[in-house]
Short mmCIF file of C-alpha atoms and ligand atoms in Angstrom, two decimals:
data_model
loop_
_atom_site.label_atom_id
_atom_site.label_comp_id
_atom_site.label_asym_id
_atom_site.label_seq_id
_atom_site.Cartn_x
_atom_site.Cartn_y
_atom_site.Cartn_z
CA MET X 290 0.00 0.00 0.00
CA GLN X 291 1.22 3.43 -0.82
CA VAL X 292 0.47 6.91 0.48
CA ARG X 293 1.78 9.82 -1.57
CA VAL X 294 2.15 13.03 0.42
CA LEU X 295 0.73 15.80 -1.75
CA GLY X 296 0.66 18.42 0.99
CA CYS X 297 1.64 18.40 4.66
CA SER X 298 2.01 22.06 5.55
CA GLY X 299 -0.16 24.21 7.79
CA ALA X 300 -0.22 27.03 5.25
CA ILE X 301 0.98 27.93 1.76
CA ALA X 302 4.31 29.32 0.58
CA LYS X 303 6.77 28.25 -2.11
CA ASP X 304 7.12 24.45 -1.78
CA CYS X 305 4.52 24.40 1.01
CA ARG X 306 1.18 22.83 0.19
CA THR X 307 -1.70 22.13 2.53
CA THR X 308 -2.97 18.75 3.68
CA SER X 309 -3.66 16.08 1.09
CA PHE X 310 -2.65 12.43 0.71
CA LEU X 311 -3.17 10.12 -2.27
CA VAL X 312 -3.66 6.49 -1.17
CA ASP X 313 -2.76 4.11 -4.00
CA THR X 314 -4.23 5.87 -7.04
CA ASP X 315 -7.94 6.06 -6.27
CA LEU X 316 -8.43 7.50 -2.77
CA LEU X 317 -7.70 11.04 -1.65
CA VAL X 318 -7.49 11.87 2.05
CA ASP X 319 -8.24 15.60 2.36
CA ALA X 320 -8.07 17.94 -0.60
CA GLY X 321 -5.69 20.75 0.32
CA THR X 322 -3.59 22.68 -2.17
CA GLY X 323 -1.22 19.72 -2.70
CA VAL X 324 -3.81 18.24 -5.08
CA GLY X 325 -2.71 20.86 -7.62
CA ASP X 326 0.49 18.88 -8.26
CA LEU X 327 -1.45 15.94 -9.73
CA THR X 328 -1.83 15.58 -13.49
CA LEU X 329 -5.31 15.63 -14.98
CA ASP X 330 -5.11 11.85 -15.48
CA GLU X 331 -4.06 11.29 -11.88
CA MET X 332 -6.91 13.47 -10.62
CA ALA X 333 -9.43 11.76 -12.90
CA ARG X 334 -8.46 8.33 -11.49
CA ILE X 335 -9.53 9.34 -7.97
CA ASP X 336 -12.96 7.84 -7.20
CA ASP X 337 -13.29 8.67 -3.51
CA VAL X 338 -12.29 11.55 -1.25
CA VAL X 339 -12.47 11.31 2.54
CA LEU X 340 -12.37 14.63 4.39
CA THR X 341 -11.30 15.17 8.00
CA HIS X 342 -13.18 18.48 8.31
CA CYS X 343 -14.34 21.57 6.46
CA HIS X 344 -11.43 23.99 7.05
CA LEU X 345 -10.15 25.59 3.87
CA ASP X 346 -6.63 24.14 4.09
CA HIS X 347 -8.22 20.65 3.80
CA ILE X 348 -10.82 21.33 1.08
CA ALA X 349 -9.40 24.17 -1.05
CA ALA X 350 -8.62 22.00 -4.07
CA LEU X 351 -11.87 20.01 -4.05
CA PRO X 352 -14.00 22.54 -5.99
CA LEU X 353 -11.14 23.24 -8.40
CA MET X 354 -10.44 19.56 -8.94
CA LEU X 355 -14.10 18.86 -9.78
CA ASP X 356 -14.02 21.62 -12.36
CA ALA X 357 -10.77 20.26 -13.82
CA VAL X 358 -11.72 16.59 -14.20
CA GLY X 359 -15.50 16.29 -13.71
CA GLY X 360 -16.04 16.19 -17.46
CA ARG X 361 -13.41 13.46 -17.95
CA ARG X 362 -15.08 11.10 -15.49
CA THR X 363 -18.03 8.81 -16.18
CA ARG X 364 -19.39 8.87 -12.61
CA PRO X 365 -19.54 11.35 -9.76
CA LEU X 366 -16.56 11.77 -7.48
CA ARG X 367 -17.71 10.40 -4.12
CA VAL X 368 -16.89 12.64 -1.16
CA HIS X 369 -17.21 11.05 2.29
CA ALA X 370 -17.31 13.34 5.30
CA LEU X 371 -19.05 14.06 8.58
CA ARG X 372 -22.54 15.46 8.04
CA ALA X 373 -21.48 18.87 9.41
CA THR X 374 -18.61 19.00 6.89
CA ILE X 375 -20.96 18.24 4.01
CA GLU X 376 -23.44 20.84 5.21
CA ALA X 377 -20.66 23.43 5.36
CA LEU X 378 -19.50 22.57 1.83
CA ARG X 379 -23.04 22.89 0.48
CA ALA X 380 -23.74 26.15 2.29
CA HIS X 381 -20.42 27.92 1.82
CA VAL X 382 -18.66 26.49 -1.25
CA PHE X 383 -20.98 24.68 -3.68
CA ASN X 384 -23.67 27.34 -3.34
CA ASN X 385 -23.62 28.78 -6.88
CA VAL X 386 -21.93 31.90 -5.45
CA ILE X 387 -18.44 30.83 -4.42
CA TRP X 388 -18.55 27.85 -6.81
CA PRO X 389 -21.13 25.98 -8.90
CA ASP X 390 -23.32 23.39 -7.20
CA PHE X 391 -21.64 20.35 -8.76
CA GLU X 392 -24.10 18.08 -6.93
CA SER X 393 -26.58 18.95 -9.69
CA ILE X 394 -24.22 20.06 -12.48
CA PRO X 395 -24.02 19.16 -15.32
CA SER X 396 -27.30 17.40 -14.46
CA PRO X 397 -28.97 16.11 -11.29
CA GLU X 398 -28.89 12.60 -12.80
CA ALA X 399 -25.15 12.69 -13.59
CA PRO X 400 -23.47 15.28 -11.35
CA PHE X 401 -19.71 15.76 -10.92
CA VAL X 402 -19.84 15.03 -7.17
CA SER X 403 -21.91 13.08 -4.64
CA PHE X 404 -21.67 13.50 -0.86
CA HIS X 405 -21.86 10.64 1.62
CA ASP X 406 -22.22 10.96 5.40
CA ILE X 407 -19.76 9.21 7.65
CA ALA X 408 -19.60 9.05 11.45
CA VAL X 409 -16.83 8.50 13.99
CA GLY X 410 -16.49 4.79 14.72
CA GLN X 411 -17.76 3.77 11.28
CA THR X 412 -15.73 1.60 8.93
CA LEU X 413 -15.95 2.14 5.17
CA GLN X 414 -14.76 0.01 2.33
CA LEU X 415 -13.62 2.05 -0.65
CA GLY X 416 -11.52 1.57 -3.75
CA SER X 417 -12.43 -0.65 -6.67
CA ALA X 418 -8.91 -1.12 -8.04
CA ALA X 419 -7.35 -1.78 -4.63
CA PRO X 420 -10.08 -2.19 -1.97
CA LYS X 421 -9.32 -0.43 1.29
CA ARG X 422 -10.79 -0.40 4.79
CA ILE X 423 -11.12 3.05 6.30
CA GLU X 424 -12.00 3.54 9.94
CA VAL X 425 -13.24 6.98 11.04
CA LEU X 426 -11.36 8.06 14.17
CA PRO X 427 -12.29 10.79 16.66
CA ALA X 428 -10.65 14.24 16.60
CA VAL X 429 -11.02 17.34 18.77
CA HIS X 430 -11.07 20.59 16.78
CA THR X 431 -12.95 23.89 16.48
CA VAL X 432 -15.38 22.33 13.97
CA PRO X 433 -16.59 18.71 13.81
CA ALA X 434 -13.56 16.71 12.67
CA CYS X 435 -12.18 13.20 12.44
CA GLY X 436 -9.08 11.22 11.60
CA PHE X 437 -8.70 8.01 9.61
CA ALA X 438 -7.03 4.61 9.77
CA VAL X 439 -6.54 3.04 6.34
CA SER X 440 -5.59 -0.57 5.62
CA ARG X 441 -6.11 -3.15 2.90
CA ALA X 442 -9.72 -4.36 2.87
CA GLU X 443 -8.57 -7.85 3.83
CA GLY X 444 -6.78 -6.47 6.89
CA GLY X 445 -3.19 -5.76 7.82
CA ALA X 446 -1.35 -2.77 9.16
CA ASN X 447 -2.92 0.69 9.17
CA TRP X 448 -1.78 4.09 8.01
CA VAL X 449 -3.19 6.32 10.76
CA PHE X 450 -3.84 10.05 10.32
CA SER X 451 -4.88 12.23 13.27
CA GLY X 452 -6.47 15.03 11.22
CA ASP X 453 -6.45 18.42 12.93
CA THR X 454 -6.79 17.79 16.64
CA GLU X 455 -5.98 18.81 20.17
CA ARG X 456 -5.79 16.49 23.22
CA ASN X 457 -7.71 13.38 22.24
CA ALA X 458 -7.76 10.39 24.63
CA PRO X 459 -10.46 8.46 22.68
CA PHE X 460 -8.21 8.56 19.60
CA TRP X 461 -5.45 6.74 21.47
CA ASP X 462 -7.87 4.17 22.91
CA ARG X 463 -8.73 3.18 19.36
CA VAL X 464 -5.21 3.51 17.90
CA ASN X 465 -3.77 1.29 20.64
CA ALA X 466 -6.19 -1.44 19.54
CA LEU X 467 -5.05 -1.24 15.88
CA ASP X 468 -2.10 -2.74 14.04
CA VAL X 469 -0.33 0.55 13.20
CA ALA X 470 2.20 0.73 10.35
CA MET X 471 2.79 4.43 10.87
CA LEU X 472 1.11 7.45 12.40
CA VAL X 473 0.82 10.88 10.82
CA ILE X 474 -0.01 13.45 13.49
CA GLU X 475 -0.31 17.19 13.38
CA THR X 476 1.76 19.69 15.34
CA ALA X 477 0.58 23.02 13.99
CA PHE X 478 2.21 25.41 16.46
CA SER X 479 5.41 25.80 18.45
CA ASN X 480 5.39 25.86 22.26
CA ARG X 481 5.79 29.65 22.02
CA GLU X 482 2.35 29.78 20.41
CA GLN X 483 0.69 27.55 23.04
CA ALA X 484 -2.13 30.05 23.64
CA LEU X 485 -2.96 30.03 19.94
CA ALA X 486 -2.74 26.23 19.81
CA ASP X 487 -5.18 26.03 22.75
CA ARG X 488 -7.58 28.46 21.14
CA SER X 489 -7.52 26.87 17.69
CA LEU X 490 -7.47 23.29 19.06
CA HIS X 491 -4.19 22.22 17.51
CA LEU X 492 -1.18 20.45 19.03
CA SER X 493 2.13 21.96 20.08
CA PRO X 494 5.30 19.91 20.76
CA LYS X 495 4.64 20.07 24.50
CA VAL X 496 1.10 18.70 24.17
CA LEU X 497 2.24 16.24 21.49
CA ALA X 498 4.59 14.74 24.09
CA ASP X 499 1.65 14.28 26.49
CA GLU X 500 -0.37 12.72 23.69
CA LEU X 501 2.34 10.26 22.63
CA ALA X 502 2.52 9.08 26.25
CA HIS X 503 -0.88 7.41 25.59
CA ILE X 504 0.77 4.90 23.24
CA THR X 505 0.82 1.42 24.80
CA PRO X 506 4.33 0.88 26.22
CA GLY X 507 6.43 -1.27 23.92
CA LYS X 508 4.45 -0.38 20.78
CA GLN X 509 6.82 1.17 18.26
CA TYR X 510 6.02 2.64 14.88
CA PRO X 511 7.22 5.66 12.92
CA ILE X 512 5.51 8.92 13.86
CA TYR X 513 5.42 11.53 11.11
CA ILE X 514 4.78 15.17 11.99
CA THR X 515 2.50 17.17 9.70
CA HIS X 516 0.67 20.52 9.46
CA THR X 517 3.49 22.71 10.83
CA LYS X 518 3.12 26.39 10.02
CA PRO X 519 5.88 27.25 7.49
CA ALA X 520 7.10 30.23 9.52
CA GLU X 521 7.49 28.07 12.63
CA THR X 522 8.59 24.74 11.18
CA GLU X 523 12.23 24.98 12.31
CA GLU X 524 11.23 26.04 15.80
CA ILE X 525 8.69 23.19 16.04
CA MET X 526 11.29 20.72 14.73
CA GLY X 527 13.77 21.83 17.35
CA GLN X 528 11.23 21.41 20.14
CA ILE X 529 10.15 17.98 18.88
CA ASP X 530 13.76 16.80 18.45
CA ALA X 531 13.93 16.82 22.23
CA LEU X 532 11.31 14.02 22.22
CA ALA X 533 12.89 12.04 19.45
CA ALA X 534 15.29 10.20 21.74
CA GLN X 535 12.44 7.98 22.97
CA ARG X 536 10.37 7.78 19.78
CA ASP X 537 10.88 7.18 16.07
CA ILE X 538 9.81 10.68 15.02
CA ARG X 539 10.17 11.76 11.39
CA TRP X 540 9.25 14.77 9.24
CA LEU X 541 6.77 14.45 6.46
CA LYS X 542 7.91 15.88 3.16
CA ALA X 543 5.63 16.93 0.33
CA ASP X 544 5.94 14.51 -2.59
CA GLY X 545 7.33 11.83 -0.31
CA VAL X 546 5.83 8.35 -0.62
CA LEU X 547 5.03 6.22 2.42
CA THR X 548 4.90 2.50 1.69
CA PHE X 549 3.71 -0.20 4.06
ZN1 ZN M 225 -8.59 22.69 10.91
ZN1 ZN M 226 -5.74 22.28 9.00
#
């Protein structure tokens, strides 16, 4: 199984793209600005998108991608998200003001996109070329949000993604019960910006350390840090390096490929 990192930054700048991961060739996890690096053919091959939440850095490329490849596809792109996320997309993006309502364009019978509710705790099976099992994990954020664990449909190790989150004990209860190949977890702010991290419900290195202490002792897997703000990345890296002695902590890089 392969996860291509399209974007793993908390904001945009040269060489910084926001959250998006391509799993195999047919499943997109979040649709941040990293999607813009895909070719038209690569975008057209995506059948399903799972979204962690409605914030712009995770959905910015979705409306643009539908416009780019909707006409090349023979069936709607399926977008799976929490009901609140879908409601926000309908109200604030696909509202015929910010962007066309591609749920009924070009026709209600054959639209470019269809939306599908998911709920925390649910398990989906997606992917026709390479079937995958996707478990919806809890997250704690300023809007309804979730994370995901993705494995082969027949089972095996999981790629686990926290989504945007703050302190989240229920997440660890579930992750500790899974076979984890690797964990991708956000650390949006440095310790210096703790007040902002608290207010925006993101992690800092200090709180990340508390969170990683939930991992069952003896369980070891690579932990990749994502969603750092470009202006603070070096500072965050320095603060996390202090933890790295006890854990296998790595930095996600855009256009890197994770294989497991
Ligand atoms: Zn967010
Ligand atoms: Zn975000």
